[in-house]
Amino acid sequence: MENATVSVKSQDGKQWTQSATDNKGQTIRFWIQPPITDDNYYVADVSIGKNLVYSFSPVKLRAGVPQEFKIITSWPAIVNSLLTVQVFKDSSRVVTTLDGNFLVELYDSNGNKITDSKVDARGQAYFSNIKVDDYIFHAINLNTNSELGITTSTVDGKQNLIQIFKSQSVIIDQTSNTTINQPTQSPNATKNPAPSNIPNCQCVAFRLDNVQDYWLNNVQTKIINTFQQKNANLTIGIIGNSFGNDAKLAAYLEDKIKTNNPSIEIANNGWEFENFAAHNKNEQYSLLKDSNDKIFSLLGTTPSVFIPPYGKINNYTFDAMYENKITLLSANTLTYHTVYPSSSTIHRFPATVATGFISIGNGTSHRLTNNEIFTNIQNSLHDYGFAVVTIAFQDYAMNNGTATQNEPDMQQIQQLGSLIDELRNNGLKIVTIRGISIKEIPNLIPVWIKNNAGWWANGRISDSDFISGIQYMIQKHIIIIQNLPKSGELNGQSVPVWVKNNAGWWAENKISDNDFVKGIEFLVQQGIIRI
């Protein structure tokens, strides 16, 4: 292994000497004092770049005897597996040929260009047969000869996917010369789940929102009946205070729920379709409870899924959900806040696909074609591992040109049935939101945060640098901590050893995200860190 750095340290971490390896993988000869007792020994750290370290021990020396040690690391000499680089034009969509021609250039950590690869129609470039090392990936727009985005990654053969986002800033940590990548977003940017390389459940959940008395009830029941006839699952969001007086709709749903085959899942869509972010914790708790109680009294089922009206939530929403035993959050794509509930078991399955849209200009609704919906579902499965499709039932109602009528548009209803068939013909399962495997939940914590945690635990970055990462997660609602002080500083108390241990273990995937966040909660709540 050429150009690796070998550092020899004593057991207390003190470095005694170091050397780079030559083209034969050998260091210079070290002259080191043998340990005084048999219990003492040296440790040899082999490092490549800034992020890869392999520790070899014990290195035991004998007085007056030249010794050679052969160290075999766990890294391959050459990474032969295919490394895919995805280039994104925003937080969730990859570039296509319609956006122009793109190229990904690969540089080593010293800024030397290694190779490049053209981006294909799926927004992907490919690399293989490269050495284990730290690399910089530049996405170049060939049409404008400008840089679209940049990211760094350690290539060690364990990963097979790297992602570059548009306008991604590169922050250089001055204490360790470490490059940290952080996506730049405007305060009003859409907060969707960051694309992740996660297992694909090959499943699609359909969500019928805003179900209520009287309004287009013939259309609502026809849509539900279409899923029943196709033996397909469906999640239905009910507005609690606007449901129950329409005996036709309530009786229809109660009858369908009792059969339970196929499954109809009832979700809480608010009490009066109110903005939850405008209410305090107690008010939100009451709104959720009132709606759940009303739904249970009429249908005999208690929702465990919450569809927030307008997609609006705040810190109190998670406490209110948790206290009402609502464990699944499914917000709307365009208003969804990526959040990581820090002290509960709430999981996020946001809407990722819609069957139609409303024109901003004149307010009219437009249904997408089945081909468009199917393509969006495929993109969602690729990006997130699952798809949640929202159905606006007014898209399936007749319109006389001036008003929506309470009569199903049978052509659109037939298209809905054909879409269900097409999904199944392509091997996709149709499930409720609860039916999506919890294993498919995307990891919303950015990779650079995890890198920061590991570097902080190892003393490679300062407390203030680590706090910057925590501030970012709180500002972006990735973690939620109640009653935050508003100053970013340490109060002078020392950070408990177990918190730093947690950070290091989390960086090595030895503990869960929740366990790591508990340590951060402790620091903030004890006033050791003020955000």
C-alpha positions as MATLAB code, in Angstrom:
seq = 'MENATVSVKSQDGKQWTQSATDNKGQTIRFWIQPPITDDNYYVADVSIGKNLVYSFSPVKLRAGVPQEFKIITSWPAIVNSLLTVQVFKDSSRVVTTLDGNFLVELYDSNGNKITDSKVDARGQAYFSNIKVDDYIFHAINLNTNSELGITTSTVDGKQNLIQIFKSQSVIIDQTSNTTINQPTQSPNATKNPAPSNIPNCQCVAFRLDNVQDYWLNNVQTKIINTFQQKNANLTIGIIGNSFGNDAKLAAYLEDKIKTNNPSIEIANNGWEFENFAAHNKNEQYSLLKDSNDKIFSLLGTTPSVFIPPYGKINNYTFDAMYENKITLLSANTLTYHTVYPSSSTIHRFPATVATGFISIGNGTSHRLTNNEIFTNIQNSLHDYGFAVVTIAFQDYAMNNGTATQNEPDMQQIQQLGSLIDELRNNGLKIVTIRGISIKEIPNLIPVWIKNNAGWWANGRISDSDFISGIQYMIQKHIIIIQNLPKSGELNGQSVPVWVKNNAGWWAENKISDNDFVKGIEFLVQQGIIRI';
ca = [
       0.000    0.000    0.000;
       1.704    3.152   -1.254;
       1.417    6.626    0.306;
      -0.320    5.410    3.465;
       0.709    7.091    6.717;
       1.857    4.813    9.533;
       1.891    6.393   12.978;
       3.361    4.607   16.003;
       1.768    5.480   19.341;
       2.032    4.306   22.901;
      -1.020    3.001   24.755;
      -1.795    6.449   26.146;
      -2.189    7.817   22.607;
       1.125    9.686   22.466;
       2.637    9.614   18.992;
       6.329    8.697   18.857;
       7.005    8.626   15.131;
       5.375    8.311   11.736;
       6.255    7.671    8.105;
       4.618    7.374    4.703;
       4.865    4.045    2.899;
       6.870    3.701   -0.330;
       5.919    1.866   -3.530;
       6.635   -1.424   -1.742;
       4.303   -0.538    1.113;
       7.194   -0.103    3.551;
       7.917    2.676    6.022;
      11.333    3.957    6.951;
      13.004    2.086    9.812;
      11.940    3.420   13.187;
      14.201    3.589   16.237;
      11.946    3.230   19.289;
      12.656    2.420   22.932;
      11.185   -0.989   23.899;
       8.506   -0.913   26.647;
       9.708   -1.344   30.193;
       7.196   -4.092   31.109;
       5.613   -6.944   29.167;
       2.172   -5.381   29.676;
       3.086   -2.309   27.641;
       3.098   -2.174   23.866;
       2.796    0.197   20.914;
      -0.070    0.717   18.464;
       0.495    1.284   14.744;
      -2.210    3.372   13.042;
      -2.355    3.087    9.252;
      -4.259    5.983    7.688;
      -5.335    6.894    4.176;
      -6.626   10.407    3.676;
      -8.482   12.028    6.551;
     -11.124    9.434    7.328;
      -9.669    5.934    7.040;
      -7.627    4.580    9.955;
      -6.690    0.968   10.663;
      -5.167    0.197   14.075;
      -2.707   -2.678   14.507;
      -1.751   -3.890   17.977;
       0.007   -5.064   20.000;
       3.365   -3.988   18.601;
       5.800   -5.521   21.107;
       9.504   -4.768   20.762;
      12.508   -6.705   22.018;
      15.614   -4.842   23.120;
      18.489   -4.916   20.637;
      16.622   -7.025   18.037;
      15.576   -5.536   14.657;
      11.951   -6.405   13.922;
       9.571   -6.093   11.006;
       5.799   -6.080   11.298;
       3.481   -6.992    8.449;
       0.143   -5.204    8.706;
      -2.800   -6.423    6.644;
      -5.634   -3.883    6.601;
      -9.288   -4.615    5.886;
      -9.271   -2.380    2.791;
      -9.056   -3.651   -0.777;
      -6.093   -2.507   -2.855;
      -8.474   -1.487   -5.635;
     -12.239   -0.959   -5.393;
     -13.513   -3.065   -8.283;
     -17.221   -2.744   -7.524;
     -19.260   -0.218   -9.489;
     -19.621    3.140   -7.747;
     -22.715    5.080   -8.842;
     -22.836    8.868   -8.551;
     -26.302   10.475   -8.709;
     -26.576   14.147   -9.682;
     -29.603   16.055   -8.358;
     -31.046   19.321   -9.655;
     -32.950   19.899   -6.395;
     -33.605   18.030   -3.153;
     -35.440   15.111   -4.757;
     -35.075   15.086   -8.572;
     -32.114   13.859  -10.558;
     -30.946   15.702  -13.656;
     -32.085   14.398  -17.043;
     -31.081   15.061  -20.627;
     -33.753   17.778  -20.679;
     -31.642   19.696  -18.155;
     -28.528   19.516  -20.324;
     -25.344   17.468  -20.558;
     -23.425   16.754  -17.374;
     -20.087   15.273  -16.381;
     -18.741   14.098  -13.015;
     -15.031   14.700  -12.470;
     -13.113   12.728   -9.843;
     -10.226   14.369   -7.939;
      -7.991   13.064   -5.197;
      -7.683   14.903   -1.873;
      -4.724   16.904   -3.239;
      -6.788   18.298   -6.087;
      -5.339   16.093   -8.824;
      -7.862   14.967  -11.418;
      -8.117   11.169  -11.608;
     -10.816   10.569  -14.218;
     -14.313   11.613  -15.266;
     -17.607   10.018  -16.304;
     -20.545   11.341  -18.308;
     -23.946   11.533  -16.608;
     -26.547    9.363  -18.347;
     -30.276    9.978  -18.917;
     -31.044    8.709  -15.404;
     -28.800   11.308  -13.808;
     -26.067    8.811  -12.965;
     -22.333    8.518  -13.609;
     -20.209    5.471  -12.874;
     -16.699    4.787  -11.579;
     -14.732    1.622  -10.887;
     -11.185    0.341  -10.363;
     -10.081    3.205   -8.118;
      -7.856    3.106   -5.057;
      -9.132    3.363   -1.516;
      -8.849    7.045   -0.579;
     -10.678   10.326    0.000;
     -12.054   11.819   -3.208;
     -13.779   14.976   -4.389;
     -16.622   14.642   -6.902;
     -17.467   17.650   -9.098;
     -20.688   17.708  -11.162;
     -20.150   19.880  -14.256;
     -22.838   21.325  -16.545;
     -21.211   20.989  -19.966;
     -23.741   23.309  -21.600;
     -22.814   26.249  -19.390;
     -19.321   25.038  -18.469;
     -20.178   25.635  -14.816;
     -20.096   23.562  -11.656;
     -23.499   22.251  -10.579;
     -22.398   20.810   -7.244;
     -19.581   19.185   -5.318;
     -19.224   16.543   -2.627;
     -16.455   14.564   -0.962;
     -16.493   10.915   -0.011;
     -14.189    8.242    1.304;
     -14.148    5.317   -1.110;
     -13.317    2.091    0.721;
     -15.440   -0.477   -1.110;
     -18.285   -0.444    1.428;
     -20.543    2.037   -0.338;
     -21.954    1.909   -3.845;
     -23.848    5.204   -4.097;
     -22.739    8.829   -3.837;
     -25.034   11.812   -4.352;
     -24.299   15.357   -5.505;
     -26.879   18.089   -4.971;
     -27.135   21.384   -6.790;
     -25.407   24.321   -5.087;
     -23.977   22.111   -2.364;
     -21.512   24.144   -0.350;
     -18.182   22.792    0.876;
     -17.141   23.857    4.365;
     -13.481   23.443    5.331;
     -12.974   22.696    9.014;
      -9.915   24.745    9.907;
      -9.022   22.562   12.884;
      -8.577   19.372   10.885;
      -8.536   20.431    7.229;
     -11.553   18.185    6.843;
     -14.014   18.906    4.058;
     -17.609   18.848    5.263;
     -20.469   18.951    2.778;
     -23.652   20.736    3.703;
     -26.578   21.291    1.324;
     -27.432   24.961    0.978;
     -31.123   25.794    1.271;
     -33.032   29.018    1.400;
     -35.213   29.516    4.481;
     -38.292   28.854    2.332;
     -36.922   25.785    0.559;
     -39.140   22.711    0.377;
     -38.076   20.322    3.100;
     -38.479   16.857    1.611;
     -36.744   13.699    2.803;
     -33.205   13.658    1.506;
     -32.726   10.872   -1.044;
     -31.124    7.861    0.588;
     -29.697    4.578   -0.591;
     -32.208    2.421    1.291;
     -33.790   -0.973    0.648;
     -36.708   -0.805   -1.793;
     -39.955   -2.234   -0.398;
     -41.508   -2.411   -3.892;
     -44.689   -1.095   -2.297;
     -47.110    1.748   -2.954;
     -49.591    3.245   -0.469;
     -52.574    5.230   -1.771;
     -53.933    7.994    0.464;
     -57.435    9.480    0.019;
     -57.413   12.813    1.876;
     -60.001   15.204    3.310;
     -62.872   12.714    3.547;
     -65.903   14.446    5.066;
     -69.706   14.491    5.080;
     -71.794   15.192    1.997;
     -69.153   16.903   -0.178;
     -68.788   14.705   -3.271;
     -69.755   11.642   -1.236;
     -70.767    9.751   -4.382;
     -67.279   10.332   -5.767;
     -65.593    9.362   -2.498;
     -67.471    6.072   -2.244;
     -66.806    5.270   -5.903;
     -63.055    5.698   -5.423;
     -63.102    3.515   -2.305;
     -65.201    0.919   -4.100;
     -62.668    0.831   -6.956;
     -59.961   -0.215   -4.497;
     -62.309   -2.782   -2.956;
     -63.124   -4.318   -6.335;
     -59.413   -4.510   -7.145;
     -58.718   -6.067   -3.737;
     -56.281   -3.205   -3.072;
     -55.440   -1.508    0.231;
     -56.228    2.161    0.872;
     -55.523    4.751    3.596;
     -58.363    7.251    4.158;
     -57.846   10.581    5.948;
     -60.969   11.702    7.833;
     -61.672   15.214    9.148;
     -63.185   14.371   12.545;
     -65.661   17.193   13.153;
     -66.910   17.069    9.552;
     -67.701   13.365    9.572;
     -70.591   11.307   10.925;
     -73.727   13.215    9.971;
     -73.733   11.775    6.462;
     -75.246    8.375    7.248;
     -74.575    7.116    3.728;
     -70.816    7.704    3.874;
     -70.357    6.614    7.508;
     -72.352    3.410    7.054;
     -70.485    2.606    3.847;
     -67.086    2.963    5.520;
     -68.141    1.048    8.634;
     -69.296   -1.851    6.485;
     -66.072   -1.900    4.451;
     -63.854   -1.717    7.536;
     -65.588   -4.696    9.121;
     -64.699   -6.912    6.164;
     -61.011   -5.918    6.530;
     -60.144   -7.581    3.222;
     -58.767   -5.681    1.499;
     -57.653   -3.441    4.337;
     -58.967    0.079    4.727;
     -56.791    2.115    7.070;
     -58.345    5.198    8.667;
     -56.065    8.192    9.302;
     -56.626   11.308   11.417;
     -56.844   14.342    9.086;
     -57.412   16.873   11.890;
     -60.526   17.970   13.761;
     -61.649   20.881   11.576;
     -58.774   20.815    9.078;
     -56.918   23.371   11.171;
     -53.308   24.568   11.012;
     -51.685   22.583   13.829;
     -48.625   24.850   13.849;
     -50.865   27.657   15.149;
     -51.802   25.691   18.309;
     -49.967   24.886   21.521;
     -49.251   21.401   22.813;
     -52.450   20.985   24.844;
     -54.619   22.266   22.012;
     -53.005   19.906   19.525;
     -53.440   17.002   21.918;
     -57.158   17.812   22.247;
     -57.658   18.206   18.493;
     -56.089   14.822   17.798;
     -57.941   13.152   20.658;
     -61.322   14.605   19.682;
     -60.907   13.419   16.115;
     -59.715    9.952   17.145;
     -62.569    9.590   19.651;
     -65.139   10.642   17.046;
     -63.770    8.220   14.460;
     -63.721    5.362   16.971;
     -67.313    6.018   18.034;
     -68.484    5.821   14.414;
     -66.200    3.253   12.814;
     -64.835    1.244   15.732;
     -61.201    1.914   14.824;
     -58.636    4.319   16.293;
     -56.273    5.955   13.781;
     -52.531    5.562   14.272;
     -51.694    7.702   11.222;
     -51.830   11.513   11.238;
     -52.164   13.536    8.031;
     -51.554   17.151    9.162;
     -53.842   19.677    7.446;
     -51.859   21.961    5.133;
     -48.792   19.895    6.092;
     -48.218   22.281    9.026;
     -46.604   20.967   12.218;
     -44.292   22.174   14.978;
     -42.390   20.737   17.946;
     -45.577   20.211   19.960;
     -47.128   18.027   17.267;
     -44.908   15.070   18.112;
     -45.726   15.186   21.808;
     -49.432   15.392   20.980;
     -49.148   12.470   18.573;
     -47.155   10.378   21.024;
     -49.635   10.964   23.847;
     -52.479    9.924   21.534;
     -50.559    6.793   20.461;
     -50.374    8.027   16.877;
     -47.108    6.661   15.567;
     -47.114    7.454   11.833;
     -46.866   10.895   10.229;
     -47.805   11.378    6.581;
     -47.630   15.003    5.494;
     -47.920   16.560    2.053;
     -44.913   16.644   -0.231;
     -44.813   20.378   -0.872;
     -45.092   21.388    2.765;
     -43.437   18.444    4.490;
     -40.836   19.230    7.143;
     -38.166   16.592    7.520;
     -38.157   15.903   11.222;
     -36.606   13.408   13.537;
     -38.724   12.908   16.655;
     -36.170   12.585   19.385;
     -38.081   10.934   22.186;
     -40.784    8.822   20.586;
     -41.336    6.120   18.010;
     -43.002    8.304   15.401;
     -42.143    7.375   11.831;
     -42.445    9.450    8.682;
     -44.053    8.370    5.427;
     -44.692   11.609    3.518;
     -46.699   11.824    0.330;
     -44.229   11.511   -2.521;
     -46.599   11.341   -5.508;
     -49.915   13.040   -6.367;
     -52.525   12.000   -8.932;
     -53.044   15.627   -9.944;
     -52.276   19.251   -9.220;
     -54.045   22.592   -8.930;
     -53.116   25.346  -11.352;
     -51.771   28.379   -9.489;
     -53.083   30.680  -12.199;
     -56.804   29.841  -12.223;
     -57.198   27.330   -9.395;
     -58.400   24.519  -11.662;
     -57.385   20.936  -10.939;
     -55.543   18.754  -13.429;
     -55.170   14.985  -13.205;
     -51.897   13.446  -14.334;
     -51.895   10.617  -16.840;
     -51.241    7.088  -15.639;
     -47.859    7.151  -17.374;
     -46.892   10.321  -15.494;
     -48.072    8.907  -12.164;
     -46.285    5.594  -12.775;
     -43.037    7.398  -13.631;
     -43.311    9.478  -10.437;
     -43.922    6.314   -8.412;
     -40.814    4.701   -9.906;
     -38.783    7.807   -9.039;
     -40.110    7.730   -5.470;
     -39.246    4.049   -5.072;
     -35.767    4.782   -6.381;
     -35.209    7.807   -4.132;
     -36.970    6.777   -0.911;
     -37.645    3.035   -1.106;
     -41.431    3.524   -0.974;
     -44.183    5.638   -2.552;
     -47.209    7.315   -0.951;
     -49.706    8.518   -3.577;
     -52.269   11.170   -2.616;
     -55.676   11.059   -4.287;
     -57.687   14.288   -4.500;
     -61.202   12.946   -5.041;
     -62.336   16.104   -6.867;
     -60.024   14.980   -9.688;
     -62.374   12.024  -10.189;
     -65.599   14.054  -10.258;
     -67.499   15.381  -13.244;
     -67.183   19.091  -13.943;
     -69.708   21.110  -15.928;
     -67.158   23.785  -16.722;
     -68.002   26.015  -13.788;
     -68.388   23.668  -10.809;
     -67.401   20.206   -9.616;
     -70.391   17.859   -9.466;
     -71.170   15.015   -7.079;
     -70.956   12.486   -9.876;
     -67.987   10.213  -10.596;
     -66.101   10.730  -13.833;
     -66.178    7.105  -14.947;
     -63.364    7.589  -17.439;
     -61.069    8.777  -14.643;
     -62.326    6.027  -12.322;
     -61.431    3.445  -14.962;
     -57.991    5.039  -15.281;
     -57.528    4.633  -11.526;
     -58.359    0.939  -11.810;
     -55.932    0.599  -14.722;
     -53.203    2.264  -12.646;
     -53.694   -0.304   -9.879;
     -53.417   -3.093  -12.456;
     -50.280   -1.569  -13.997;
     -48.544   -1.343  -10.621;
     -49.278   -4.980   -9.849;
     -48.224   -6.106  -13.311;
     -44.855   -4.520  -12.559;
     -44.467   -6.477   -9.333;
     -45.442   -3.683   -6.919;
     -47.478   -4.292   -3.754;
     -50.324   -1.949   -2.813;
     -50.337   -1.434    0.946;
     -51.651    0.927    3.600;
     -49.271    3.471    5.112;
     -48.853    1.198    8.119;
     -48.133   -1.621    5.704;
     -44.899    0.034    4.583;
     -42.079   -1.751    6.365;
     -40.457    0.353    9.079;
     -37.145   -0.849    7.641;
     -37.782    1.337    4.598;
     -37.779    4.613    6.548;
     -35.191    6.929    5.003;
     -32.296    8.119    7.103;
     -32.809   11.864    7.330;
     -29.662   12.773    9.242;
     -27.023   14.019    6.772;
     -23.839   11.992    6.419;
     -21.667   14.991    7.268;
     -23.354   15.207   10.699;
     -22.314   11.619   11.391;
     -18.775   12.377   10.257;
     -18.736   15.387   12.591;
     -19.828   13.207   15.518;
     -17.006   10.752   14.914;
     -14.401   13.506   14.550;
     -15.684   15.225   17.710;
     -15.528   11.965   19.681;
     -11.933   11.475   18.515;
     -10.927   15.047   19.330;
     -10.374   16.008   15.695;
     -12.806   18.935   15.770;
     -13.700   21.349   18.537;
     -16.878   21.508   20.613;
     -17.954   24.645   18.729;
     -17.616   22.858   15.371;
     -19.744   20.025   16.683;
     -22.352   22.477   17.991;
     -22.616   23.956   14.488;
     -23.787   20.573   13.236;
     -26.323   20.284   16.059;
     -27.608   23.783   15.287;
     -28.079   22.779   11.654;
     -30.125   19.696   12.623;
     -32.347   21.685   14.970;
     -32.858   24.524   12.481;
     -33.799   22.019    9.767;
     -36.118   20.120   12.180;
     -34.044   16.959   11.789;
     -34.104   16.637   15.575;
     -36.671   18.191   17.881;
     -35.720   19.425   21.356;
     -38.267   21.311   23.410;
     -37.679   24.653   25.185;
     -34.365   25.466   23.548;
     -32.194   28.297   24.871;
     -31.310   30.615   21.999;
     -27.581   31.157   22.429;
     -24.957   29.006   20.749;
     -22.308   28.441   23.389;
     -20.930   26.145   26.045;
     -21.670   27.136   29.618;
     -18.299   26.019   30.952;
     -19.313   22.580   32.168;
     -17.397   19.643   30.765;
     -19.120   17.281   28.378;
     -19.692   13.894   30.051;
     -17.539   11.111   28.657;
     -20.573    8.947   27.884;
     -21.948   11.592   25.506;
     -18.748   11.622   23.458;
     -18.686    7.829   23.557;
     -22.254    7.834   22.235;
     -21.244   10.143   19.402;
     -18.368    7.875   18.434;
     -20.472    4.724   18.618;
     -23.209    6.370   16.566;
     -20.681    7.366   13.895;
     -19.657    3.689   13.742;
     -23.339    2.565   13.550;
     -23.058    0.775   16.904;
     -26.049    2.608   18.410;
     -29.284    3.960   16.929;
     -30.098    7.520   15.883;
     -32.459    7.794   18.866;
     -29.692    6.867   21.327;
     -27.422    9.513   19.834;
     -30.136   12.182   20.002;
     -30.713   11.357   23.686;
     -27.137   12.444   24.362;
     -27.724   15.731   22.546;
     -30.970   16.273   24.462;
     -29.055   15.790   27.713;
     -26.416   18.376   26.778;
     -29.041   20.944   25.826;
     -31.430   20.303   28.702;
     -28.590   20.412   31.249;
     -27.409   23.690   29.772;
     -23.997   22.249   28.895;
     -24.636   23.217   25.286;
     -26.816   26.196   24.485;
     -28.172   26.256   20.942;
];
